[in-house]
Coordinates of C-alpha atoms in Angstrom, one line a residue:
Chain A
X1 CA -0.2 0.2 0.0
X2 CA 1.6 2.6 -1.0
X3 CA 1.7 6.7 1.2
X4 CA -1.3 8.1 -1.1
X5 CA -3.8 5.2 -1.0
X6 CA -3.1 4.9 2.8
X7 CA -4.0 8.9 3.4
X8 CA -6.9 8.1 0.9
X9 CA -8.6 5.2 3.1
X10 CA -7.2 7.6 6.5
X11 CA -9.2 10.2 5.1
X12 CA -12.5 7.7 4.0
X13 CA -12.6 6.5 7.5
X14 CA -12.3 10.1 9.2
X15 CA -14.8 11.4 7.1
X16 CA -17.1 8.8 8.1
X17 CA -16.5 8.7 11.9
X18 CA -16.9 12.9 11.6
X19 CA -20.9 12.0 10.3
X20 CA -20.9 9.6 13.0
X21 CA -19.6 11.1 16.4
X22 CA -22.3 13.8 16.2
X23 CA -24.6 11.4 15.5
X24 CA -23.6 9.7 18.7
X25 CA -23.9 12.3 20.5
X26 CA -27.3 13.5 19.7
X27 CA -29.4 10.1 21.5
X28 CA -26.8 10.3 24.2
X29 CA -27.7 14.9 24.0
X30 CA -31.5 14.4 23.9
X31 CA -31.4 11.4 26.8
X32 CA -28.7 14.0 28.9
X33 CA -31.6 16.4 28.3
X34 CA -34.1 14.7 30.3
X35 CA -32.3 13.1 32.8
X36 CA -30.9 17.0 33.3
X37 CA -33.9 18.3 33.4
X38 CA -35.6 16.0 35.3
X39 CA -32.8 15.9 37.7
X40 CA -32.5 20.5 38.0
X41 CA -36.2 19.7 38.9
X42 CA -36.7 17.0 41.4
X43 CA -37.5 14.7 39.5
X44 CA -36.7 11.5 38.2
X45 CA -37.5 11.7 34.5
X46 CA -37.8 8.6 31.9
X47 CA -37.1 6.0 33.7
X48 CA -40.7 3.4 32.6
X49 CA -39.9 2.6 28.9
X50 CA -38.2 -0.8 28.4
X51 CA -37.0 -3.4 26.2
X52 CA -37.3 -6.9 28.2
X53 CA -38.0 -5.2 31.2
X54 CA -34.5 -3.4 30.3
X55 CA -34.6 0.1 30.7
X56 CA -31.0 1.4 30.3
X57 CA -32.3 4.1 32.8
X58 CA -34.7 6.9 30.0
X59 CA -32.1 6.2 27.3
X60 CA -35.0 2.9 25.6
X61 CA -37.6 6.4 25.1
X62 CA -35.2 7.6 22.7
X63 CA -36.3 4.4 20.1
X64 CA -39.6 4.6 21.4
X65 CA -38.8 8.1 19.9
X66 CA -37.9 7.4 16.9
X67 CA -40.6 4.5 16.5
X68 CA -43.1 7.0 17.1
X69 CA -40.9 9.8 14.8
X70 CA -40.9 6.7 11.9
X71 CA -45.0 5.6 12.0
X72 CA -46.0 8.9 11.4
X73 CA -48.2 10.3 8.3
X74 CA -45.2 12.4 6.4
X75 CA -47.8 15.3 6.4
X76 CA -47.2 17.5 3.1
X77 CA -48.9 20.9 3.2
X78 CA -50.9 21.4 0.4
X79 CA -50.7 25.2 -0.2
X80 CA -46.8 24.6 0.1
X81 CA -43.6 25.1 -1.5
X82 CA -43.0 21.5 -2.3
X83 CA -39.4 21.6 -3.8
X84 CA -38.2 24.0 -0.7
X85 CA -40.3 22.5 1.9
X86 CA -38.7 18.6 0.7
X87 CA -35.6 20.1 0.9
X88 CA -35.2 22.4 3.8
X89 CA -35.2 19.5 7.1
X90 CA -32.0 17.9 4.9
X91 CA -30.1 21.4 4.3
X92 CA -30.1 21.5 8.2
X93 CA -29.1 18.5 9.3
X94 CA -26.5 18.3 6.6
X95 CA -25.5 21.1 7.2
X96 CA -24.7 20.8 10.9
X97 CA -23.0 18.0 10.6
X98 CA -20.2 19.1 7.7
X99 CA -17.8 21.5 10.4
X100 CA -16.5 18.6 12.2
X101 CA -14.8 17.7 9.0
X102 CA -11.9 20.2 9.9
X103 CA -11.9 19.5 14.3
X104 CA -9.0 17.3 15.5
X105 CA -9.8 14.2 17.7
X106 CA -6.4 13.6 18.3
X107 CA -2.5 13.8 18.0
X108 CA -2.1 12.6 14.4
X109 CA 0.2 9.2 15.3
X110 CA 3.5 8.1 13.3
X111 CA 2.2 4.1 13.4
X112 CA 4.1 1.0 11.3
X113 CA 6.6 4.4 9.4
X114 CA 3.5 6.0 8.6
X115 CA 1.6 9.2 9.8
X116 CA -2.6 8.2 11.0
X117 CA -4.7 11.4 10.9
X118 CA -7.4 11.8 13.9
X119 CA -9.0 14.4 11.7
X120 CA -10.8 14.6 8.4
X121 CA -10.0 17.5 6.5
X122 CA -6.8 19.9 7.3
X123 CA -7.8 22.7 5.7
X124 CA -5.4 25.9 5.8
X125 CA -9.0 27.3 6.0
X126 CA -10.3 25.8 8.9
X127 CA -11.7 28.6 11.0
X128 CA -13.4 30.1 7.9
X129 CA -14.0 27.0 6.5
X130 CA -16.4 26.7 10.2
X131 CA -17.8 30.2 10.6
X132 CA -18.8 30.0 6.8
X133 CA -20.5 26.6 7.0
X134 CA -22.1 27.5 10.4
X135 CA -23.6 30.2 8.4
X136 CA -25.4 28.3 6.2
X137 CA -27.2 26.7 8.3
X138 CA -29.5 29.5 8.7
X139 CA -30.7 28.6 4.9
X140 CA -32.5 25.2 6.3
X141 CA -34.8 28.0 8.7
X142 CA -35.4 30.4 6.2
X143 CA -36.4 27.7 4.0
X144 CA -38.4 26.1 5.9
X145 CA -40.2 29.1 7.5
X146 CA -40.8 30.9 3.8
X147 CA -42.1 27.4 2.0
X148 CA -44.2 26.4 4.5
X149 CA -46.6 29.0 3.4
X150 CA -48.5 29.7 7.6
X151 CA -47.6 33.1 9.0
X152 CA -46.6 30.9 12.2
X153 CA -43.3 29.1 10.3
X154 CA -42.2 32.6 8.6
X155 CA -42.3 34.6 11.7
X156 CA -40.4 31.9 13.8
X157 CA -38.2 31.6 10.0
X158 CA -37.7 35.0 10.1
X159 CA -36.6 35.8 13.9
X160 CA -34.5 33.1 13.8
X161 CA -32.8 34.1 11.1
X162 CA -31.9 38.0 12.4
X163 CA -30.9 37.1 15.7
X164 CA -28.4 33.9 13.5
X165 CA -27.2 37.1 11.4
X166 CA -26.6 39.4 14.1
X167 CA -24.5 36.9 16.6
X168 CA -22.8 35.5 13.9
X169 CA -20.4 39.2 14.4
X170 CA -20.1 38.2 17.7
X171 CA -19.3 35.0 17.5
X172 CA -17.0 36.4 14.2
X173 CA -15.1 38.9 16.0
X174 CA -14.9 36.3 18.9
X175 CA -13.1 34.2 16.1
X176 CA -10.8 37.1 15.8
X177 CA -9.9 37.1 18.7
X178 CA -8.6 33.0 19.4
X179 CA -7.3 33.5 15.0
X180 CA -4.2 36.7 16.7
X181 CA -3.4 35.0 19.7
X182 CA -2.8 31.8 17.7
X183 CA -1.8 33.5 13.9
X184 CA -3.4 30.6 12.4
X185 CA -6.3 29.8 11.4
X186 CA -5.8 26.2 10.6
X187 CA -7.6 23.7 13.7
X188 CA -4.9 21.2 14.4
X189 CA -1.9 24.1 14.7
X190 CA -4.3 26.2 17.4
X191 CA -4.8 23.0 18.8
X192 CA -1.3 22.2 18.6
X193 CA -0.8 25.4 20.3
X194 CA -2.7 25.6 23.2
X195 CA -0.7 22.6 24.5
X196 CA 2.0 24.7 25.5
X197 CA 1.8 26.2 29.3
X198 CA 0.6 30.4 29.4
X199 CA 3.7 32.3 28.9
X200 CA 3.2 36.4 29.0
X201 CA 5.7 38.8 28.6
X202 CA 8.7 36.4 29.7
X203 CA 6.8 34.9 32.4
X204 CA 5.9 31.2 32.7
X205 CA 2.2 30.6 34.7
X206 CA 1.5 27.6 35.4
X207 CA -1.8 27.6 33.3
X208 CA -2.0 25.7 29.7
X209 CA -2.2 27.7 26.8
X210 CA -5.9 28.2 26.2
X211 CA -7.9 29.9 24.3
X212 CA -10.3 30.4 27.4
X213 CA -6.8 32.0 29.7
X214 CA -5.8 34.4 26.5
X215 CA -9.1 35.6 26.2
X216 CA -12.2 34.9 28.4
X217 CA -13.7 37.9 27.3
X218 CA -14.1 36.4 24.1
X219 CA -15.0 32.3 25.0
X220 CA -18.1 34.2 26.7
X221 CA -19.1 36.0 23.5
X222 CA -18.6 33.2 22.3
X223 CA -19.4 30.5 23.9
X224 CA -23.3 32.9 24.0
X225 CA -23.1 33.5 20.7
X226 CA -23.0 30.1 19.4
X227 CA -26.7 29.4 22.0
X228 CA -27.9 32.3 19.9
X229 CA -26.5 30.2 16.6
X230 CA -28.1 26.7 17.5
X231 CA -31.2 28.9 18.3
X232 CA -31.0 26.8 21.8
X233 CA -32.4 28.6 24.8
X234 CA -32.4 31.6 26.1
X235 CA -32.6 32.2 22.8
X236 CA -35.0 30.2 21.4
X237 CA -37.3 32.9 20.1
X238 CA -37.7 31.2 16.8
X239 CA -40.1 29.1 18.6
X240 CA -42.0 30.6 21.2
X241 CA -44.4 28.8 22.0
X242 CA -46.5 31.2 23.7
X243 CA -46.1 33.2 20.1
X244 CA -45.2 31.4 17.5
X245 CA -46.4 27.7 18.2
X246 CA -43.3 25.9 17.1
X247 CA -41.7 28.7 15.2
X248 CA -40.4 27.5 11.4
X249 CA -41.1 23.9 11.8
X250 CA -44.8 23.7 12.6
X251 CA -46.0 22.4 9.4
X252 CA -43.1 19.3 9.9
X253 CA -44.0 16.6 11.0
X254 CA -42.9 12.9 11.5
X255 CA -39.2 11.9 9.6
X256 CA -39.0 15.7 8.9
X257 CA -39.7 16.7 12.0
X258 CA -37.1 14.4 13.4
X259 CA -34.0 15.6 10.7
X260 CA -34.7 19.0 12.8
X261 CA -35.0 17.9 15.6
X262 CA -31.9 15.7 15.3
X263 CA -30.0 19.0 13.8
X264 CA -30.9 21.1 16.4
X265 CA -29.3 18.4 18.5
X266 CA -26.2 17.9 16.4
X267 CA -25.7 21.6 15.4
X268 CA -25.5 21.8 19.4
X269 CA -23.1 18.8 19.8
X270 CA -21.0 20.5 16.5
X271 CA -20.4 24.1 18.4
X272 CA -19.5 21.7 21.8
X273 CA -16.8 20.4 20.3
X274 CA -15.4 23.9 18.1
X275 CA -15.9 25.6 21.6
X276 CA -13.8 23.0 23.2
X277 CA -11.1 22.9 20.1
X278 CA -11.1 26.5 19.8
X279 CA -10.5 27.5 23.7
X280 CA -10.7 24.6 25.9
X281 CA -7.1 23.3 24.0
X282 CA -9.3 20.9 22.0
X283 CA -7.5 17.3 22.2
X284 CA -4.9 18.8 24.6
X285 CA -4.8 17.4 27.9
X286 CA -4.0 20.3 30.7
X287 CA 0.0 20.2 31.6
X288 CA 0.8 17.7 29.6
X289 CA 1.9 18.4 26.2
X290 CA 1.4 14.9 23.5
X291 CA 5.0 14.9 24.0
X292 CA 5.4 14.3 27.4
X293 CA 3.3 11.9 27.0
X294 CA 4.3 9.7 24.5
X295 CA 7.5 10.1 26.2
X296 CA 6.1 8.5 29.3
X297 CA 3.6 6.1 28.7
X298 CA 3.7 5.7 32.7
X299 CA 1.8 8.6 33.3
X300 CA -0.7 8.6 30.0
X301 CA -1.1 5.3 30.9
X302 CA -2.2 6.2 35.2
X303 CA -4.2 9.4 33.9
X304 CA -6.2 6.9 31.6
X305 CA -7.1 4.3 33.8
X306 CA -7.6 6.9 36.8
X307 CA -9.7 8.8 35.1
X308 CA -11.6 5.4 33.4
X309 CA -11.9 4.1 37.3
X310 CA -13.2 8.1 38.8
X311 CA -15.9 7.9 36.1
X312 CA -16.8 4.3 35.8
X313 CA -16.9 3.8 40.1
X314 CA -19.1 7.2 39.8
X315 CA -21.1 6.8 37.6
X316 CA -22.1 3.0 39.4
X317 CA -22.3 4.9 42.9
X318 CA -24.4 6.2 41.3
X319 CA -26.6 3.4 39.6
X320 CA -26.4 1.1 42.9
X321 CA -27.7 4.1 45.0
X322 CA -30.8 4.2 42.7
X323 CA -31.2 0.2 42.3
X324 CA -31.3 0.7 46.0
X325 CA -34.6 3.5 45.5
X326 CA -36.3 1.2 44.2
X327 CA -35.7 -2.4 45.3
X328 CA -39.0 -2.5 47.2
X329 CA -40.8 -1.6 43.9
X330 CA -40.2 -3.9 41.0
X331 CA -39.2 -7.9 40.5
X332 CA -37.0 -9.7 37.8
X333 CA -35.0 -8.0 35.2
X334 CA -36.6 -4.3 36.0
X335 CA -35.0 -5.2 39.8
X336 CA -31.4 -6.1 39.4
X337 CA -31.1 -4.2 36.0
X338 CA -29.8 -1.0 38.1
X339 CA -27.5 -3.7 40.7
X340 CA -26.4 -5.1 36.8
X341 CA -24.8 -2.2 35.6
X342 CA -23.6 -0.7 38.9
X343 CA -21.5 -4.0 39.3
X344 CA -20.1 -3.8 35.5
X345 CA -18.6 -0.3 36.4
X346 CA -17.9 -1.2 38.8
X347 CA -15.9 -4.3 37.2
X348 CA -14.9 -1.6 34.5
X349 CA -12.9 0.8 37.1
X350 CA -11.5 -2.2 38.7
X351 CA -10.5 -3.5 35.9
X352 CA -8.2 -0.2 34.9
X353 CA -7.2 -0.5 38.3
X354 CA -6.1 -3.8 36.8
X355 CA -4.7 -2.6 34.1
X356 CA -2.7 0.2 35.4
X357 CA -0.8 -2.2 38.5
X358 CA 0.2 -4.3 35.3
X359 CA 1.1 -2.1 33.0
X360 CA 3.6 -0.1 36.3
X361 CA 5.1 -2.9 37.1
X362 CA 5.3 -5.2 33.3
X363 CA 5.7 -2.3 31.4
X364 CA 5.0 -1.2 28.4
X365 CA 5.4 -2.8 24.5
X366 CA 6.4 1.1 22.5
X367 CA 4.5 0.8 19.7
X368 CA 1.7 1.6 23.1
X369 CA 2.7 4.5 23.7
X370 CA 1.2 6.0 20.5
X371 CA -2.0 4.0 20.7
X372 CA -2.7 5.4 24.7
X373 CA -1.7 9.2 24.2
X374 CA -4.9 8.6 21.4
X375 CA -7.2 7.0 23.8
X376 CA -6.7 9.8 26.2
X377 CA -6.8 12.1 24.4
X378 CA -10.1 10.9 22.8
X379 CA -11.3 10.5 26.2
X380 CA -10.1 13.7 26.5
X381 CA -11.9 15.8 24.4
X382 CA -14.7 13.7 24.9
X383 CA -15.3 14.8 28.7
X384 CA -15.1 18.9 27.0
X385 CA -17.3 18.5 24.9
X386 CA -19.7 16.3 26.7
X387 CA -19.2 18.9 29.7
X388 CA -20.6 21.5 26.8
X389 CA -23.2 19.5 26.4
X390 CA -24.4 19.7 29.3
X391 CA -23.4 23.5 29.8
X392 CA -26.0 23.5 27.2
X393 CA -28.8 21.5 29.3
X394 CA -27.8 23.7 32.5
X395 CA -29.0 27.0 31.4
X396 CA -32.0 25.6 29.4
X397 CA -32.9 24.7 32.3
X398 CA -32.3 27.3 34.4
X399 CA -33.0 30.6 32.5
X400 CA -35.8 32.0 30.8
X401 CA -36.3 33.4 27.8
X402 CA -35.1 36.9 25.4
X403 CA -38.1 39.3 24.9
X404 CA -37.1 40.4 20.8
X405 CA -36.0 43.3 21.8
X406 CA -33.5 42.3 24.5
X407 CA -32.3 40.4 22.2
X408 CA -31.6 42.7 19.3
X409 CA -30.2 44.9 22.0
X410 CA -28.2 42.6 23.4
X411 CA -26.6 41.0 20.2
X412 CA -25.8 44.7 18.4
X413 CA -25.5 47.0 21.2
X414 CA -23.9 44.8 24.8
X415 CA -21.9 42.2 22.5
X416 CA -20.9 43.7 19.1
X417 CA -18.7 46.7 21.1
X418 CA -17.5 43.9 23.3
X419 CA -15.7 42.2 21.0
X420 CA -13.9 45.3 18.8
X421 CA -12.9 46.5 22.7
X422 CA -11.6 42.7 23.1
X423 CA -9.6 42.9 19.4
X424 CA -8.4 46.2 20.3
X425 CA -7.0 45.1 24.0
X426 CA -5.7 41.8 21.7
X427 CA -4.2 43.7 19.4
X428 CA -2.1 46.2 22.7
X429 CA -0.9 43.4 24.1
X430 CA 0.2 41.9 21.6
X431 CA 2.1 44.6 20.6
X432 CA 3.9 45.1 23.8
X433 CA 4.7 41.3 23.8
X434 CA 6.8 41.5 21.3
Chain B
X1 CA -52.9 59.6 38.0
X2 CA -50.0 57.6 40.6
X3 CA -46.6 56.6 38.2
X4 CA -45.6 53.2 39.1
X5 CA -42.1 53.1 38.9
X6 CA -40.7 49.4 38.1
X7 CA -38.4 48.4 40.0
X8 CA -35.6 47.0 37.1
X9 CA -32.6 46.1 37.2
X10 CA -30.1 48.0 39.7
X11 CA -25.9 47.4 40.2
X12 CA -24.6 43.9 39.6
X13 CA -27.9 42.5 38.7
X14 CA -27.3 45.2 34.5
X15 CA -23.9 43.0 34.5
X16 CA -27.1 40.6 34.0
X17 CA -23.7 37.5 34.1
X18 CA -23.7 37.9 37.9
X19 CA -27.0 36.6 37.7
X20 CA -27.1 33.8 35.5
X21 CA -24.1 32.7 37.3
X22 CA -26.0 32.6 40.7
X23 CA -29.1 30.6 38.7
X24 CA -26.6 28.2 37.1
X25 CA -25.4 27.7 40.8
X26 CA -28.9 26.9 42.4
X27 CA -29.1 24.5 40.1
X28 CA -26.7 22.7 39.9
X29 CA -26.6 22.5 44.1
X30 CA -30.2 20.5 43.1
X31 CA -27.9 18.4 40.4
X32 CA -25.4 17.4 42.8
X33 CA -27.8 16.5 45.7
X34 CA -29.9 14.4 43.4
X35 CA -27.3 12.8 41.8
X36 CA -25.8 11.1 45.3
X37 CA -29.1 11.5 47.0
X38 CA -31.5 9.1 44.0
X39 CA -33.5 7.7 47.7
X40 CA -34.6 11.3 48.5
X41 CA -36.5 12.5 45.9
X42 CA -40.1 13.0 46.3
X43 CA -41.0 11.3 43.4
X44 CA -43.9 8.5 43.8
X45 CA -43.7 5.8 41.8
X46 CA -47.8 5.9 41.0
X47 CA -48.4 2.7 39.6
X48 CA -46.2 0.5 41.8
X49 CA -46.6 2.9 44.8
X50 CA -49.1 5.1 46.2
X51 CA -49.4 8.0 48.3
X52 CA -52.0 7.0 51.2
X53 CA -55.3 9.6 50.6
X54 CA -56.5 11.6 53.3
X55 CA -59.6 9.9 55.1
X56 CA -62.2 12.1 53.7
X57 CA -61.2 11.3 49.7
X58 CA -64.5 11.6 47.3
X59 CA -62.9 8.6 45.8
X60 CA -65.4 5.7 44.2
X61 CA -68.5 4.9 45.1
X62 CA -70.5 2.1 46.7
X63 CA -74.0 0.7 47.7
X64 CA -73.6 -0.3 50.9
X65 CA -75.1 -3.1 52.6
X66 CA -77.8 -4.2 55.1
X67 CA -76.8 -6.9 57.9
X68 CA -78.2 -9.7 55.8
X69 CA -76.2 -8.4 52.7
X70 CA -78.9 -6.6 50.7
X71 CA -78.8 -3.6 49.7
X72 CA -79.7 -0.7 52.5
X73 CA -80.8 1.4 48.9
X74 CA -84.6 1.5 48.6
X75 CA -84.8 3.0 45.1
X76 CA -86.2 6.3 45.9
X77 CA -84.5 7.9 43.0
X78 CA -83.2 10.4 45.2
X79 CA -79.8 10.0 44.4
X80 CA -80.9 9.9 40.3
X81 CA -83.0 12.9 40.3
X82 CA -80.1 15.0 42.2
X83 CA -77.5 14.2 39.3
X84 CA -76.3 16.6 38.1
X85 CA -74.6 14.7 35.4
X86 CA -77.9 12.4 34.8
X87 CA -75.2 9.1 35.1
X88 CA -77.5 6.5 37.5
X89 CA -80.0 4.7 36.2
X90 CA -82.3 3.5 39.1
X91 CA -84.9 -0.2 38.2
X92 CA -87.2 -0.4 41.2
X93 CA -88.6 -3.5 42.5
X94 CA -91.0 -5.0 45.1
X95 CA -88.7 -6.1 48.4
X96 CA -89.0 -9.4 49.4
X97 CA -89.1 -7.8 53.1
X98 CA -92.4 -6.7 54.1
X99 CA -91.2 -4.0 56.2
X100 CA -90.0 -2.5 52.8
X101 CA -91.6 -1.2 50.3
X102 CA -88.9 -1.4 47.4
X103 CA -85.5 -2.2 46.4
X104 CA -83.6 -1.5 43.6
X105 CA -83.5 -4.7 40.9
X106 CA -80.6 -2.3 38.9
X107 CA -78.4 0.6 40.1
X108 CA -76.1 1.2 37.5
X109 CA -73.9 4.4 37.2
X110 CA -72.0 5.5 34.4
X111 CA -68.3 6.1 35.2
X112 CA -68.3 8.1 32.3
X113 CA -70.9 10.4 33.1
X114 CA -69.9 11.4 36.9
X115 CA -69.0 14.5 37.7
X116 CA -68.1 13.1 41.1
X117 CA -70.3 16.4 42.7
X118 CA -70.9 13.9 45.8
X119 CA -74.9 15.3 45.6
X120 CA -75.9 11.4 45.2
X121 CA -74.7 11.5 48.8
X122 CA -76.1 14.1 49.9
X123 CA -79.2 13.8 49.5
X124 CA -79.5 10.2 50.6
X125 CA -81.8 9.6 53.2
X126 CA -80.5 6.4 54.3
X127 CA -76.5 6.4 53.5
X128 CA -76.8 3.5 51.5
X129 CA -74.4 5.3 48.4
X130 CA -70.8 6.7 49.5
X131 CA -67.8 7.8 47.8
X132 CA -65.2 6.8 49.9
X133 CA -63.3 4.1 47.8
X134 CA -60.0 5.7 47.8
X135 CA -59.4 5.2 44.1
X136 CA -58.7 7.6 41.3
X137 CA -57.9 5.5 38.6
X138 CA -61.0 4.2 37.0
X139 CA -59.9 3.3 33.9
X140 CA -61.9 0.4 31.2
X141 CA -61.5 -0.3 27.7
X142 CA -64.8 -0.2 27.0
X143 CA -67.7 2.4 27.4
X144 CA -69.8 -0.6 28.6
X145 CA -66.8 -1.8 31.1
X146 CA -67.5 1.7 32.9
X147 CA -71.3 1.5 33.2
X148 CA -70.6 -0.2 37.2
X149 CA -73.7 -2.4 38.0
X150 CA -74.5 -2.8 41.4
X151 CA -73.0 -6.1 42.0
X152 CA -69.7 -4.5 41.8
X153 CA -70.9 -1.3 43.8
X154 CA -72.0 -4.0 46.4
X155 CA -68.5 -6.0 46.7
X156 CA -66.9 -4.5 49.4
X157 CA -66.6 -5.8 53.8
X158 CA -69.6 -2.8 54.3
X159 CA -67.0 -1.0 56.8
X160 CA -66.4 2.2 57.0
X161 CA -63.1 4.2 55.4
X162 CA -60.2 4.1 58.1
X163 CA -57.4 6.8 57.5
X164 CA -54.8 3.6 57.1
X165 CA -57.2 2.1 54.0
X166 CA -54.2 2.9 51.8
X167 CA -51.0 2.2 53.4
X168 CA -49.1 5.2 52.7
X169 CA -45.8 5.4 52.9
X170 CA -44.8 8.8 54.3
X171 CA -43.7 11.2 51.6
X172 CA -40.8 12.7 52.6
X173 CA -40.1 16.7 52.4
X174 CA -36.9 16.2 53.4
X175 CA -35.3 16.7 50.1
X176 CA -33.6 20.0 48.5
X177 CA -32.3 23.4 50.5
X178 CA -36.4 23.8 51.4
X179 CA -36.6 20.7 53.7
X180 CA -39.7 20.5 56.5
X181 CA -38.8 17.6 59.3

C-alpha cells in the first residue's frame, strides 16, 4: 500500500467518523436533556420505557421516540412550496454535520512508518470553513419558514434568521481574537499551540495555553453567540410556544420533523466540539503535551486508567443508589438492572486499575505509547464536549427566554462593542509582548 | 394619576453575568444533591407505590349493605333526581321484606358521565350510597366496563373507610434547600 492510498483510506475513514460522531452524541444529548431537566427540577425523568425489562435509565425512551416519529404520517400541506419544503430539513441536517470535518480528535500518530491523522480534512482555512458552514445553517430555517406558507413558520424563520445573522458578527469577531492569539486559522495548528504552558511577558504561568485563559471575554462571547446560533434557550425565540406555536417547523411532521430535531441537537454537539477545540485545548490533556505523553507511557497509562476508574466508579455508585431506591418496587430484570449496570461499572473501574498495576509493573511495549496517547486524548476531548453539552442543558433549564428587543439589544449594543473592544485590547497586548 | 415606577435592574444585576451564575449555581446544587441522593427525591413511583389519600377523599361509589347483605337502598330515586349528570339509572322492584316497600333491581352508575359532585351522597336519606373508596384510577378499555352495576358497587366489606385503608408511604419532604422535618 503506497502512502497515497493510505492517506485516502485515512481521510475516508475519518470523514465517516466525523459524520457518525455527532449522530452518536445526539441520543446521548437527548437523554442528557431529559434526565438533566428532571434532576434539576427534583424529578426522576423517563425510566419506564423498556425492552424486555431493560430500561437503561431512560435511554430506551429514545428508541420509542424514533419508532413514534417514523410511524407518523409524513404530511405535506397543500399550499407549500414542495421542493423547498422537502429540501429544508435535509439541508439543516447536512449542514449541521459538516463543521466536524476539520476538528482534530487526537494528535497525528506515527505508526509503523506511516502518519495516521485523526482529522478528516486539515484545511488551511479551518476556522473560516467552520464560520462559513455554520452561517449556511440559517438557510435551512429560512427555507422551512418561508416554504411552509404559514404565518407562524414565516415569523419563526424570520426571527431565527435575524438572530443568527446578528450573533454571527460577535461570533466571528470572537473567533478573530483566537486567530490573533494563535496567528493561524488551521485547526490542527491552533490545537497544537494549546498544548504548551501559558507565557506572558517572559513569565511562564501555571496555566495551559488555552483560548479560555488567553481570551476570556472572547470565550464568553463565543459561548453566548453559539447558544444564539443553535437557537437554544435563552435564545430560542424562533419557537416561542406562546407566540409562534413551534416556529419554523410548525408544518413538519414525522421524519422531516425528526430531521430538524436531530439537526438542532447535532448543531449543539458540533458547537460543543468547536468551543472545546478553540478555547479548551481540543484534545490536549491539561499540563501534558502530546510529546510528554508519548515519552512517558506510564504517565499516560495512569491518567487514562485513573480517569476511567473515577468516572466508572462514580457512575456505579449512582446506579447502585438508584437500584436501592427502586429495590422494593420491582421484581426480575427491572429490579436487577440498576445493580447489573452498577456492577459492570465497578468491574470496568477495577479492570482499569488492574490494567494500570499490570502496566506499571511489567512495562509497556513501545508501540503502545502512541496508541495510549490517542485514547487519552480522545477521552479528554469527549469529556470536554460532554461538559459543554451539559452546559447547554444546564443553561436551558435555568434561564428564562429573552424578549425579542432584549435579544437584539444584547446582540448589537452589548456583544458587538465588547467583541471589538476585546480585539483592541488583544492587539495592544500582542504588540507590547513583542 | 399615579405613575408606578418599575423596579428595573440595579447595580450588579445590570451586568447580567453575575445573576446568570447565581442561577446556574442554584440549579447545580440541586443536580449535585439529587445525583448522589436519588432515594430522597420526592417522586412517588405511581402504579407500584401509592400515596395515602386522606380519609375524607371523595373516591369511587359504593352501595352500603344491610346485615343480611341486601342493599340498604330503597330505590327512592332521590340520588338519581339530584344527579346533575344523570348518570344513575335505577330500576325498582318490590322488596321481599314486608317492612320495606322497594329495593333496586338494577342500580347502574355510568362512570363516563359522573362528575364526582357527591350530590347523590348528600341526597340519600339512608346513607346507602357513599363515595369513599380511595381509588382515583377509574379506567377501562370499553364503555360497558365503565358502567358500574349493583353487584360491583356492593362488592366490599361494608366497613367504614379508615385512615389507613391504603397503607401509606410517608412522602419525604426532607429534600433540597426547602426541606421540612
